[in-house]
CSV table of C-alpha atoms and ligand atoms in Angstrom, one decimal:
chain,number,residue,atom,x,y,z
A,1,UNK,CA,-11.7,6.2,27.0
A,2,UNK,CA,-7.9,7.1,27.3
A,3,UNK,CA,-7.3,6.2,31.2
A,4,UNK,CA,-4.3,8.0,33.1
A,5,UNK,CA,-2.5,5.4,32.1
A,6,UNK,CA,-2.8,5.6,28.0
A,7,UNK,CA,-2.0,9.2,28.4
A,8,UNK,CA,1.2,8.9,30.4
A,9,UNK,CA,2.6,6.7,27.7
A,10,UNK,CA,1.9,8.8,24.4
A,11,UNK,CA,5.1,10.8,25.3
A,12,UNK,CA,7.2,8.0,24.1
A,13,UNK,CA,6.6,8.6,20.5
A,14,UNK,CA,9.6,10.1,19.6
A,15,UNK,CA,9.9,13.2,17.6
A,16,UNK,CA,5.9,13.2,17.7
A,17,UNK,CA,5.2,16.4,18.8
A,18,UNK,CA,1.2,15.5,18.4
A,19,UNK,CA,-1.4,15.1,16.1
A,20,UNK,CA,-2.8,17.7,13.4
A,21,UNK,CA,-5.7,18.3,12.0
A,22,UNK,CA,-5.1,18.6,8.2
A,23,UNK,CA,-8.5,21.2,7.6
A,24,UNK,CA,-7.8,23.7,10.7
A,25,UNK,CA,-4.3,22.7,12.3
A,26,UNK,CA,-5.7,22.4,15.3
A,27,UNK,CA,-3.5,19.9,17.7
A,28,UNK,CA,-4.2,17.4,19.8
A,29,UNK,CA,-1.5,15.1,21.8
A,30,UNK,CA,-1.2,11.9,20.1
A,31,UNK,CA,-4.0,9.6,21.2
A,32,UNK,CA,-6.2,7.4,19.5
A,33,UNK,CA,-8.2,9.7,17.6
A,34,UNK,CA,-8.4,10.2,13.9
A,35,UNK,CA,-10.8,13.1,13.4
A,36,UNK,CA,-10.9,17.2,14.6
A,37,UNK,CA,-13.6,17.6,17.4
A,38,UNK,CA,-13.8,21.3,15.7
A,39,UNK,CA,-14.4,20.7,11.9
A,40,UNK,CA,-14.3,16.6,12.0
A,41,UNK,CA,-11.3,16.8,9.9
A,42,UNK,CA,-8.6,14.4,9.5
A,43,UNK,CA,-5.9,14.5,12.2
A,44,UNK,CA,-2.0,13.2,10.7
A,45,UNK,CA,1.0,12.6,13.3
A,46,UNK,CA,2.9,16.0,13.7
A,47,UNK,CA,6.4,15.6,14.2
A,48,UNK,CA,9.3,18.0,15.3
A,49,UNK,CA,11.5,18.5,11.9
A,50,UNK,CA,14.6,20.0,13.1
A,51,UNK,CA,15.3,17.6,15.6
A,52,UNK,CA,14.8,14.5,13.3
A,53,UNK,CA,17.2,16.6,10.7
A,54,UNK,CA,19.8,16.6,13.3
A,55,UNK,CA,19.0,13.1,14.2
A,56,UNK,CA,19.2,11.5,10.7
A,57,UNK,CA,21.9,10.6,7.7
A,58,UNK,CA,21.3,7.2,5.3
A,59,UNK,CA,24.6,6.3,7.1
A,60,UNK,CA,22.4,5.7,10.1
A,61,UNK,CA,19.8,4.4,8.4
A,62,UNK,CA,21.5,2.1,6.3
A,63,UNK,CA,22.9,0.9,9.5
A,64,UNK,CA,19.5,0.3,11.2
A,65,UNK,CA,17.5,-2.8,10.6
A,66,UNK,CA,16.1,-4.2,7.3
A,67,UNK,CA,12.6,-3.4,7.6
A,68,UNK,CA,10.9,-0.2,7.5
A,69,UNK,CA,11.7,0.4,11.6
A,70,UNK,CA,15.5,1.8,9.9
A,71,UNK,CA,13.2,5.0,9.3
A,72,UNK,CA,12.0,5.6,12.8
A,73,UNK,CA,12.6,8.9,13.5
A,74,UNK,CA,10.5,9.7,10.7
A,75,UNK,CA,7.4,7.1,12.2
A,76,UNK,CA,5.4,7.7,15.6
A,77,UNK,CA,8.1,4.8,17.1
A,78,UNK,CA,6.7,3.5,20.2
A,79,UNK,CA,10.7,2.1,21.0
A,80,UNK,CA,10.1,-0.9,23.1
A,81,UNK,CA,6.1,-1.6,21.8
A,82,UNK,CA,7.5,-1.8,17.8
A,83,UNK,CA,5.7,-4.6,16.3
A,84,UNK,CA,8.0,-6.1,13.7
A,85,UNK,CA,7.3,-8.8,11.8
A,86,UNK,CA,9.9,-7.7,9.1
A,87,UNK,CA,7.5,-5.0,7.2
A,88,UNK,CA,9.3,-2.9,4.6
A,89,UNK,CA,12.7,-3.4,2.7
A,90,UNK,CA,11.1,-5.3,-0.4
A,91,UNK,CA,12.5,-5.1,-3.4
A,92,UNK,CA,13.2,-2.3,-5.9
A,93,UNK,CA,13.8,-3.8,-9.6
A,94,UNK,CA,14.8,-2.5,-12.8
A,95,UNK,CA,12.2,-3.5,-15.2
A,96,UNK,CA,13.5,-3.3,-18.6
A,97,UNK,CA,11.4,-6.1,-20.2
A,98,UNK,CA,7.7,-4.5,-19.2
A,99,UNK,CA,9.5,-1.1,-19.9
A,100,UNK,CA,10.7,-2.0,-24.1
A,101,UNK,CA,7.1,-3.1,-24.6
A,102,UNK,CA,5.3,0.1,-23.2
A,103,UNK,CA,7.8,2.1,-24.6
A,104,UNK,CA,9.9,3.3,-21.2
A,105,UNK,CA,13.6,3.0,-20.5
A,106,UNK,CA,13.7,3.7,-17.2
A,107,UNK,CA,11.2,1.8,-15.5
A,108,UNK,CA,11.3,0.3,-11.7
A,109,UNK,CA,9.2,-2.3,-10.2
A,110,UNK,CA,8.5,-1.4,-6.6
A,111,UNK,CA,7.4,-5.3,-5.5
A,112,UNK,CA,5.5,-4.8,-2.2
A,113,UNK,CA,4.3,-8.5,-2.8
A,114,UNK,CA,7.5,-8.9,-0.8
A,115,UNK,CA,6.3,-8.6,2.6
A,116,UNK,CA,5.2,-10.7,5.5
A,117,UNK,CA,2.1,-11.3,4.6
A,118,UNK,CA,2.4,-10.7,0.7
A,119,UNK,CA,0.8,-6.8,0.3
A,120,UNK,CA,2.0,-3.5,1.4
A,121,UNK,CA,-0.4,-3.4,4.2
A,122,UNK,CA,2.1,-5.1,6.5
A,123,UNK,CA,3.6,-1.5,6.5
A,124,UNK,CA,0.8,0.7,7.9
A,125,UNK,CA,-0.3,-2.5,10.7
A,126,UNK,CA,3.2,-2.4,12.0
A,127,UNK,CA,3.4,1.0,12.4
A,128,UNK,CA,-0.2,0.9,13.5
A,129,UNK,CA,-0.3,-1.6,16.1
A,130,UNK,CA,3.1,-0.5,17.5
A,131,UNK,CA,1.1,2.7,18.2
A,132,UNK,CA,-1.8,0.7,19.6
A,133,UNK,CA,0.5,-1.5,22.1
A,134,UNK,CA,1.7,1.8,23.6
A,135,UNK,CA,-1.6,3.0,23.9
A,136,UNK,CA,-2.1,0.2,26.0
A,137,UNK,CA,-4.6,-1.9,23.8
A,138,UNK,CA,-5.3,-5.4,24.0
A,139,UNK,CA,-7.3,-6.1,21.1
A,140,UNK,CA,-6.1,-5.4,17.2
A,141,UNK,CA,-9.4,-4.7,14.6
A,142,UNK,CA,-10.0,-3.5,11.2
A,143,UNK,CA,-12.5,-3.2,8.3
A,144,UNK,CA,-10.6,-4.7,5.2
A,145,UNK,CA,-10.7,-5.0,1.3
A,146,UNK,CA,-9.2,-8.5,2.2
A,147,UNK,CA,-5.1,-7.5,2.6
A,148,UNK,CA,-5.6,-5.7,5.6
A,149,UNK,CA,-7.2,-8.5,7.5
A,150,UNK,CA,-4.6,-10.9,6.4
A,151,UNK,CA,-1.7,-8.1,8.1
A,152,UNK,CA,-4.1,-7.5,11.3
A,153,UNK,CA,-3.9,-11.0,11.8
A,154,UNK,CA,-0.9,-12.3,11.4
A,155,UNK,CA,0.9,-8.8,13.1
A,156,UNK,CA,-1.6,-9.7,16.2
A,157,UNK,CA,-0.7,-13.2,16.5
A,158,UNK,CA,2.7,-12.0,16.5
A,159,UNK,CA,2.2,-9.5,19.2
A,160,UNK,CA,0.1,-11.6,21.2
A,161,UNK,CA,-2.9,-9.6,21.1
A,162,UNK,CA,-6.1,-10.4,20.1
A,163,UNK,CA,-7.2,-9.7,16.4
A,164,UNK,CA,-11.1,-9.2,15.0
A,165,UNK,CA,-11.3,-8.6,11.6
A,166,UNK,CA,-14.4,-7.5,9.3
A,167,UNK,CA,-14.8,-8.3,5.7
A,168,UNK,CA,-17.3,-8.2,3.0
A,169,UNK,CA,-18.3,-11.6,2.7
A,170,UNK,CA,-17.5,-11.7,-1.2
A,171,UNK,CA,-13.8,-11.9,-0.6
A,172,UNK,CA,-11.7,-14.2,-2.8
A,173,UNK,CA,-10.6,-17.3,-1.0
A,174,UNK,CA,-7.0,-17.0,-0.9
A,175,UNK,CA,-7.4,-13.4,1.0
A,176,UNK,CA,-9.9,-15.5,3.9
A,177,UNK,CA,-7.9,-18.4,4.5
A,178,UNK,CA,-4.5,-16.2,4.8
A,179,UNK,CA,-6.5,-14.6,7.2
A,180,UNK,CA,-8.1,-17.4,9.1
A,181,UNK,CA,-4.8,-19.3,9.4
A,182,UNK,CA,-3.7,-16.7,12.2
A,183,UNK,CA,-6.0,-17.6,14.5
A,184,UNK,CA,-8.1,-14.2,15.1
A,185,UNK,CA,-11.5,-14.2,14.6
A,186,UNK,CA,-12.8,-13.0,11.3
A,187,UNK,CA,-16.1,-11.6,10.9
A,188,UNK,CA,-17.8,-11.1,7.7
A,189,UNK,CA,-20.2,-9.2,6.6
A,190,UNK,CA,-23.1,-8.9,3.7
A,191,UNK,CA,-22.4,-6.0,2.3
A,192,UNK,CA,-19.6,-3.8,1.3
A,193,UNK,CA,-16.5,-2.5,2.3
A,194,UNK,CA,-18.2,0.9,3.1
A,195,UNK,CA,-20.8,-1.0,5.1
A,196,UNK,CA,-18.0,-2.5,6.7
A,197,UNK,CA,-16.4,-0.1,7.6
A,198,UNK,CA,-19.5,2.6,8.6
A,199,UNK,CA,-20.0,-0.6,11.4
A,200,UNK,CA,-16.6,-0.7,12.7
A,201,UNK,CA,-16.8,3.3,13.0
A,202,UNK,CA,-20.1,2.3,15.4
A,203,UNK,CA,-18.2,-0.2,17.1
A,204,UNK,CA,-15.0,2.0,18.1
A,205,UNK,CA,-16.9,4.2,19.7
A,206,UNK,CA,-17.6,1.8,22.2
A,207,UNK,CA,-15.0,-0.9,22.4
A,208,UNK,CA,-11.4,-0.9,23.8
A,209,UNK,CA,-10.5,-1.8,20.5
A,210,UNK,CA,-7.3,-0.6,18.3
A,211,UNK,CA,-9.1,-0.4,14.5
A,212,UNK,CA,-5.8,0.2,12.7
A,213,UNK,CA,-8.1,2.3,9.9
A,214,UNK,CA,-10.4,3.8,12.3
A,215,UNK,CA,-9.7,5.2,15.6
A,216,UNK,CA,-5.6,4.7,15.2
A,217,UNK,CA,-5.8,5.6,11.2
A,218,UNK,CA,-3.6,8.7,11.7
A,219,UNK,CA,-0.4,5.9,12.8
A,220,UNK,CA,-1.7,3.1,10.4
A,221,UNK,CA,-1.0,6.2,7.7
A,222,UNK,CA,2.3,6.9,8.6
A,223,UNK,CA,3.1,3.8,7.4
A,224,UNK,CA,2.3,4.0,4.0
A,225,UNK,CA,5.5,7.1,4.0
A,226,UNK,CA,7.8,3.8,4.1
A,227,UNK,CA,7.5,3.2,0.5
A,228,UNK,CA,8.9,6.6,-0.7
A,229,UNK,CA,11.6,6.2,1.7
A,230,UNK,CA,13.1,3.2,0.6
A,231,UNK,CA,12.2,3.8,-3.1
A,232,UNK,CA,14.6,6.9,-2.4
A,233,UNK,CA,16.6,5.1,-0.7
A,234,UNK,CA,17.3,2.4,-2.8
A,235,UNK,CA,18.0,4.7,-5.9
A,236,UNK,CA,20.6,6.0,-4.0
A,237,UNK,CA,18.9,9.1,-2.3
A,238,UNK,CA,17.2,10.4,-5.3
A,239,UNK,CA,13.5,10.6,-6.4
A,240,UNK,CA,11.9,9.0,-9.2
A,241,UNK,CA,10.4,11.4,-11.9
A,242,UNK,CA,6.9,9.6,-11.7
A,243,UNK,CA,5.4,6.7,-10.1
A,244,UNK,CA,2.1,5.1,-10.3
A,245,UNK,CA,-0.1,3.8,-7.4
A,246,UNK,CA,-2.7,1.7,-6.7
A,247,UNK,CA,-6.0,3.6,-4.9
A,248,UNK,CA,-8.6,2.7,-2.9
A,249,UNK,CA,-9.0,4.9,0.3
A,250,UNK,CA,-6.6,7.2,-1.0
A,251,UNK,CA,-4.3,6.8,1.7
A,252,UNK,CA,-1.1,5.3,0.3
A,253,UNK,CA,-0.9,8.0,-2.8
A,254,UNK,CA,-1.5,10.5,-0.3
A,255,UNK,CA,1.3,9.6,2.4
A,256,UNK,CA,3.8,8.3,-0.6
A,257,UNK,CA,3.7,12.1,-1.5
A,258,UNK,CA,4.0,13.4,2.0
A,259,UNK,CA,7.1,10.9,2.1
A,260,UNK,CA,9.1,12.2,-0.6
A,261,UNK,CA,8.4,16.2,0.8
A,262,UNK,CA,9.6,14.8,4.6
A,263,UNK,CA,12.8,13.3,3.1
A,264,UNK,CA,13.6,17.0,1.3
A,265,UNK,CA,12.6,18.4,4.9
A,266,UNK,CA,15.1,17.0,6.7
A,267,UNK,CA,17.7,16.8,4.6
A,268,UNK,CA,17.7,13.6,3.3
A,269,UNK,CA,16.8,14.6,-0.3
A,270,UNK,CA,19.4,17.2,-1.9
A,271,UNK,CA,16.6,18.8,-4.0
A,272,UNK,CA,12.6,19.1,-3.7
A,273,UNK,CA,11.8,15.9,-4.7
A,274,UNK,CA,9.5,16.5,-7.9
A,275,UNK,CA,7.9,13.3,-8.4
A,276,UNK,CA,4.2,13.2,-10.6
A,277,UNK,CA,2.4,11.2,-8.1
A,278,UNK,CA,-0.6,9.1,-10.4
A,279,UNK,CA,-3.5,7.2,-8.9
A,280,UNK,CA,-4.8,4.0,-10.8
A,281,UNK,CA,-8.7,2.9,-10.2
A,282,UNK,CA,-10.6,-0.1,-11.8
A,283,UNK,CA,-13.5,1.5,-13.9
A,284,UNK,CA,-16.0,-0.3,-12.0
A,285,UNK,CA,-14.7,1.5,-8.6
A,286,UNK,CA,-13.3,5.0,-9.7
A,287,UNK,CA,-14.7,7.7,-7.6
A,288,UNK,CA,-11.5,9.2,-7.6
A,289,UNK,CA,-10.4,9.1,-11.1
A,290,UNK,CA,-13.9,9.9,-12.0
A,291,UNK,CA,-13.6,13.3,-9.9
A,292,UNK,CA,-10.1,13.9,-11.4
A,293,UNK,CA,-11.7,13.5,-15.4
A,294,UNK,CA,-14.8,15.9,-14.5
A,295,UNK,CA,-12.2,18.6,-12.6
A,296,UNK,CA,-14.0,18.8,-9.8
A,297,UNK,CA,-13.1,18.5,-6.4
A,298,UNK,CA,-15.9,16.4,-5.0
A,299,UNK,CA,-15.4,12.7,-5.1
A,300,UNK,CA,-18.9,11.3,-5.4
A,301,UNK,CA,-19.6,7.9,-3.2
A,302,UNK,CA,-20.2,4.6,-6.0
A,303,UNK,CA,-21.4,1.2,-5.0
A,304,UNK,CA,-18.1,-0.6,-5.7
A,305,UNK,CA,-18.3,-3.6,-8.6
A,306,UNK,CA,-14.8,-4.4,-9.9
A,307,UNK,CA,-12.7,-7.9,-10.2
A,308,UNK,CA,-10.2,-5.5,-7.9
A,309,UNK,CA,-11.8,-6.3,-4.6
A,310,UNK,CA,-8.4,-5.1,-2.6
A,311,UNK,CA,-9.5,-1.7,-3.7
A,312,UNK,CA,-13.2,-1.5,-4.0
A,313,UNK,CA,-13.9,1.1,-1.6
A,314,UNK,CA,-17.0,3.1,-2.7
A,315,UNK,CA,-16.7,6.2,-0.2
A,316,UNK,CA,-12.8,6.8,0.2
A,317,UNK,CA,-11.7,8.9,3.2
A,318,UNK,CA,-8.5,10.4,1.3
A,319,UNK,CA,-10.2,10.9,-1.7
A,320,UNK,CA,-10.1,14.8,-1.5
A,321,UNK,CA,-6.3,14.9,-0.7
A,322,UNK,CA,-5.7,12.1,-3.0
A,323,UNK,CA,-7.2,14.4,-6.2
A,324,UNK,CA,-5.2,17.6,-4.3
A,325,UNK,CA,-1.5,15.7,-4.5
A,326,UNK,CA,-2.3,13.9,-8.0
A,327,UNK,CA,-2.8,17.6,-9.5
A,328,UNK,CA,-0.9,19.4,-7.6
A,329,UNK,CA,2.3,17.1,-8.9
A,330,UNK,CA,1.1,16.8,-12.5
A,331,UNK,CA,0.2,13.4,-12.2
A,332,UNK,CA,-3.2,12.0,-12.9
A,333,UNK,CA,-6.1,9.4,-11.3
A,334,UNK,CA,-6.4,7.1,-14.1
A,335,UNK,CA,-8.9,4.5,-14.3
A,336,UNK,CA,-8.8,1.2,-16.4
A,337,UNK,CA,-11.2,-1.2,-18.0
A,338,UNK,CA,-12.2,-4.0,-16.1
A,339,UNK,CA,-11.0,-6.7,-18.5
A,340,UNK,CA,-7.8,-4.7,-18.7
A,341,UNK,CA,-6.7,-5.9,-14.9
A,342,UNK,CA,-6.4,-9.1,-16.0
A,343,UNK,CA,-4.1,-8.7,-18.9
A,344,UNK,CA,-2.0,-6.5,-16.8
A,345,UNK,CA,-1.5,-8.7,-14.7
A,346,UNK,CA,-0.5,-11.3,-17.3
A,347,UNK,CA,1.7,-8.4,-18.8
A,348,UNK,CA,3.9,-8.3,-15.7
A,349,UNK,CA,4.1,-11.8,-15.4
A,350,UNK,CA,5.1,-12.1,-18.9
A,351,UNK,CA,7.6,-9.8,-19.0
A,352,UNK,CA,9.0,-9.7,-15.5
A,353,UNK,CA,8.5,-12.8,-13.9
A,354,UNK,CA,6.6,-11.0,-11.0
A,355,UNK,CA,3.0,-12.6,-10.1
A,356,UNK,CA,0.7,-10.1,-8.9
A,357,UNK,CA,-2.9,-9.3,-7.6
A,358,UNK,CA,-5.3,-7.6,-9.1
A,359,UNK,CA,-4.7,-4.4,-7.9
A,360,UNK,CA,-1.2,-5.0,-9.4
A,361,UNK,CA,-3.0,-5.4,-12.3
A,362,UNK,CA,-4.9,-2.2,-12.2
A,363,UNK,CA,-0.9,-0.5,-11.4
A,364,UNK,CA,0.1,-2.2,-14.9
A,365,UNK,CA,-2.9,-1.3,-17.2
A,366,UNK,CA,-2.8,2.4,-15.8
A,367,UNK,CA,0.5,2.7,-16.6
A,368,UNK,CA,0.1,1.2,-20.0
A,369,UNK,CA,-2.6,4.1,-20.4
A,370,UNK,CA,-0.8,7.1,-18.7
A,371,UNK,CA,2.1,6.3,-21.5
A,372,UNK,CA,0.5,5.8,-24.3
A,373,UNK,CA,-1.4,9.1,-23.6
A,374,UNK,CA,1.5,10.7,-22.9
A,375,UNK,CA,1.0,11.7,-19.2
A,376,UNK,CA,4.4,9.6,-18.3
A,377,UNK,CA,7.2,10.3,-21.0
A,378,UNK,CA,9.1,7.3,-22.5
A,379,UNK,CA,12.5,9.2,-20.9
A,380,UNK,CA,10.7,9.9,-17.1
A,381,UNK,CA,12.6,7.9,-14.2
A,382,UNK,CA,9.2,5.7,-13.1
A,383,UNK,CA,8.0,3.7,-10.5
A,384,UNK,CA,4.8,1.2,-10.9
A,385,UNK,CA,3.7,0.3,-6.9
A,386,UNK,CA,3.2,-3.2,-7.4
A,387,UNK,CA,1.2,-3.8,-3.6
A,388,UNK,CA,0.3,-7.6,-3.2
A,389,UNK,CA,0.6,-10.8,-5.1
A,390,UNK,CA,-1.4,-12.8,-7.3
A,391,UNK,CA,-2.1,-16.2,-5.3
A,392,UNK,CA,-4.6,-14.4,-3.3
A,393,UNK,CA,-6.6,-13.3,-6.2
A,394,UNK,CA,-6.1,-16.5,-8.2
A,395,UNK,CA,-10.0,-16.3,-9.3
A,396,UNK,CA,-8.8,-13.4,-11.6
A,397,UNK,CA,-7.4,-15.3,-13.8
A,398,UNK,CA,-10.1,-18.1,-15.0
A,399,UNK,CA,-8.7,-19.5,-17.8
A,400,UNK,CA,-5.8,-21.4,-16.9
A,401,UNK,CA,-3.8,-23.3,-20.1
A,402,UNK,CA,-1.1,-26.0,-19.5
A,403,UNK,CA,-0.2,-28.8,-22.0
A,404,UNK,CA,-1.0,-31.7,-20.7
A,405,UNK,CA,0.7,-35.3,-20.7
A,406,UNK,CA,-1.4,-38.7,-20.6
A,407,UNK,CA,2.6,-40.3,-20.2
A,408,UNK,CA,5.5,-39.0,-18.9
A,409,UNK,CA,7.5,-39.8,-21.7
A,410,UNK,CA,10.2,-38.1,-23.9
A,411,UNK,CA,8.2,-39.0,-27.3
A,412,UNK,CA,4.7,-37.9,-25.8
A,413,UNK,CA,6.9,-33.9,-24.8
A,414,UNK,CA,8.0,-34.4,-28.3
A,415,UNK,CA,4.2,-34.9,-29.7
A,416,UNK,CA,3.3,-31.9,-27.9
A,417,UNK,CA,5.3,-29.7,-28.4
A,418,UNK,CA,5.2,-30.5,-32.4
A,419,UNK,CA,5.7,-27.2,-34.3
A,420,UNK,CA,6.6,-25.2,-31.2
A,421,UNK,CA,9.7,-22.6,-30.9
A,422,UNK,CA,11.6,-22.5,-27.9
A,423,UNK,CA,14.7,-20.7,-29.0
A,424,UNK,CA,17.9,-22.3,-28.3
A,425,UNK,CA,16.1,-25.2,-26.6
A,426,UNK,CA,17.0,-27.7,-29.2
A,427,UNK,CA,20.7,-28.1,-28.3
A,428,UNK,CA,22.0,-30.8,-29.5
A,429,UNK,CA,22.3,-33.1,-26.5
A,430,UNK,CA,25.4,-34.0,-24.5
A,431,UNK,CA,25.4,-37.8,-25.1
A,432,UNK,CA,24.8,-37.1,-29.2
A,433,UNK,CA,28.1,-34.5,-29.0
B,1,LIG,C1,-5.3,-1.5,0.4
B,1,LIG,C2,-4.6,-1.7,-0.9
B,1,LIG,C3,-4.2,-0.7,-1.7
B,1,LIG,C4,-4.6,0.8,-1.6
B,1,LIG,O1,-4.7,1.3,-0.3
B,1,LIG,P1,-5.3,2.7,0.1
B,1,LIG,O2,-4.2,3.2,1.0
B,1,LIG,O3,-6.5,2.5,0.9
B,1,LIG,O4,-5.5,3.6,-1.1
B,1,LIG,C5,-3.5,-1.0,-2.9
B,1,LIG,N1,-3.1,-2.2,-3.2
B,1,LIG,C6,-3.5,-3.3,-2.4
B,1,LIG,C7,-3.1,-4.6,-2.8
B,1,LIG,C8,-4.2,-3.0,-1.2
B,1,LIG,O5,-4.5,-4.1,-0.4
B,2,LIG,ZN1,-10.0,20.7,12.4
């Protein structure tokens, strides 16, 4: 599949030294391939340390640009192929609010709503399809949860390749007409995202196709590292004493961990970073958390039914890892009622003034239920991964309550609002002074 010509231009990743199989450490240069051809293990980007110590201060980095390409020595960074549609950089904000009424005073909001196309995905399909356009590909695909699609899409229009895109055909509607607006074509499917994605396995095999989460998922991962950098970053080159992530393949827990251990490795991080890395699941899609409560290793496949469709993914690849980090950290795979998604996401709204999706939701109510059992401390430095927003899920919320005006008239806001408090909003008015 890789012609002469995709080969000769792998060598401009810099500081990539290859790719590595997590199981056997066998290596492989860096093509498109994601899996061992010895023990079909997962391959991740291999990259030479000492020369990115030498390379790197924040100096530099706070001088490079305000997306997550200022960490490119750290990325497979195809140079002149980057596809940038201004990933990364969102915001990092105290949240002191949400934090007084779960009983934690040092609490951040890490608001990856804040991207392009409004989920943290941007970050893995820049750094994927950056890869992919130095490969040589034409043609950007994916199997999506709904967020992924919407960033294949809009990164591909951006690029000027082509996009194809394949969801489950039970998608909210906000998540297929963000997609559809770009112009790609979108394909859905009956059936679910691990249907989905077992036919855009098929397919790779025999199309010149770049599947960010298939055959290029070892440089769509990569991406997911971004977070921990700037989160260490922004609190001035420390990390956090927790933080609490969203799951469904397994992959951004998994590569937010790796992130904070590369920073430490090249010098960017005074001390081992010792951050308790915790997974959050909706009950009615937990494989992982469910694995993580009976101690054992093996995360069982389950037919995915939960209101947070960005993470329903029955059979997660980085499952396995995903359990091996949160343990291995002291941090836990939570998972949370159903009707509990909602109210977190009310919760942060509430409190915070942020608007998020449902999987935002599942971030809140786990972190609600890691404190009050007493997995995250009320004193621990935390960060809750807040990873889309909430107008793309708006079917979460069903029950929508506004007070509503037959007039637009000052007596018929009085009638209304009869018996209602609104604090200092009954200031005498200036005309009456
Ligand atoms: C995809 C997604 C996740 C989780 O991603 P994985 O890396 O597959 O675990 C979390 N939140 C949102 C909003 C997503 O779209
Ligand atoms: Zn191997």
């Amino acid at each position: 599949m890789a012609g002469v010509h995709l080969i000769e231009r792998l060598w401009s990743l810099k500081f990539v030294t290859g790719l590595r199989c997590r199981e056997c450490g066998r290596e492989y240069p860096a093509a498109a391939q994601h899996a061992c051809e010895f023990c079909f293990g997962p391959l991740e980007v291999a990259y030479d340390y000492d020369a990115i110590a030498a390379e790197v201060s924040p100096r530099r980095i706070a001088a490079g640009p305000p997306s997550l390409w200022r960490y490119s020595a750290l990325l497979p960074d195809a140079d002149g192929e980057r596809v940038d549609i201004g990933a990364g950089m969102t915001r990092l904000r105290r949240a002191p609010r949400l934090g007084a009424e779960l009983g934690l005073s040092h609490l951040w909001i890490k608001n990856d709503g804040g991207n392009p196309t409004h989920s943290f995905k941007d970050r893995v399909v820049s750094v994927a399809l950056s890869a992919a356009r130095s490969f040589g590909y034409e043609v950007a695909a994916c199997a999506s949860t709904g967020n992924l699609a919407n960033s294949v899409a809009a990164h591909a229009s951006a690029a000027g390749m082509a996009s194809i895109v394949f969801i489950p055909s039970d998608l909210e509607r906000g998540k297929v007409a963000a997609t559809t607006v770009y112009d790609g074509t979108v394909i859905s499917v009956d059936g679910s995202y691990d249907d989905v994605n077992r036919l855009c396995a098929e397919l790779s095999a025999s199309r010149q196709w770049a599947f960010v989460n298939v055959n290029v998922r070892p440089y769509y991962a990569e991406g997911s590292k971004t977070i921990a950098f700037e989160i260490a970053e922004q609190l001035g080159w420390r990390a956090p004493d927790a933080v609490v992530i969203p799951v469904a393949s397994g992959s951004l827990l998994t590569k937010t961990h790796k992130g904070f251990g590369e920073l430490h490795r090249v010098g960017l991080l005074a001390d081992e970073p010792q951050v308790a890395i915790h997974g959050a699941q909706a009950q009615g899609c937990s494989p992982i958390a469910q694995a993580f409560e009976a101690g054992s290793d093996d995360v069982l496949p389950v037919k995915p039914q939960t209101i947070a469709k960005s993470l329903a993914i029955g059979n997660p690849a980085d499952g396995y890892y995903a359990l091996k980090d949160a343990r291995a950290t002291g941090g836990r795979i939570a998972s949370v009622p159903e009707d509990s998604v909602a109210e977190g996401m009310r919760l942060l709204a509430r409190t915070e003034g942020i608007f998020t999706e449902t999987a935002g939701g599942v971030t809140i109510a786990a972190l609600e239920r890691l404190v009050r059992e007493g997995a995250i401390t009320p004193d621990q430095e935390t960060v809750a991964f807040i990873t889309g927003v909430g107008l793309k899920t708006l079917e979460a919320l069903e029950a929508v309550s506004t007070t509503h005006l037959r007039h637009a008239s000052v007596e018929a806001v009085d009638e209304a609002l009869s018996g209602a408090h609104f604090g200092s909003a009954d200031l005498p008015s200036r005309a009456g002074a």
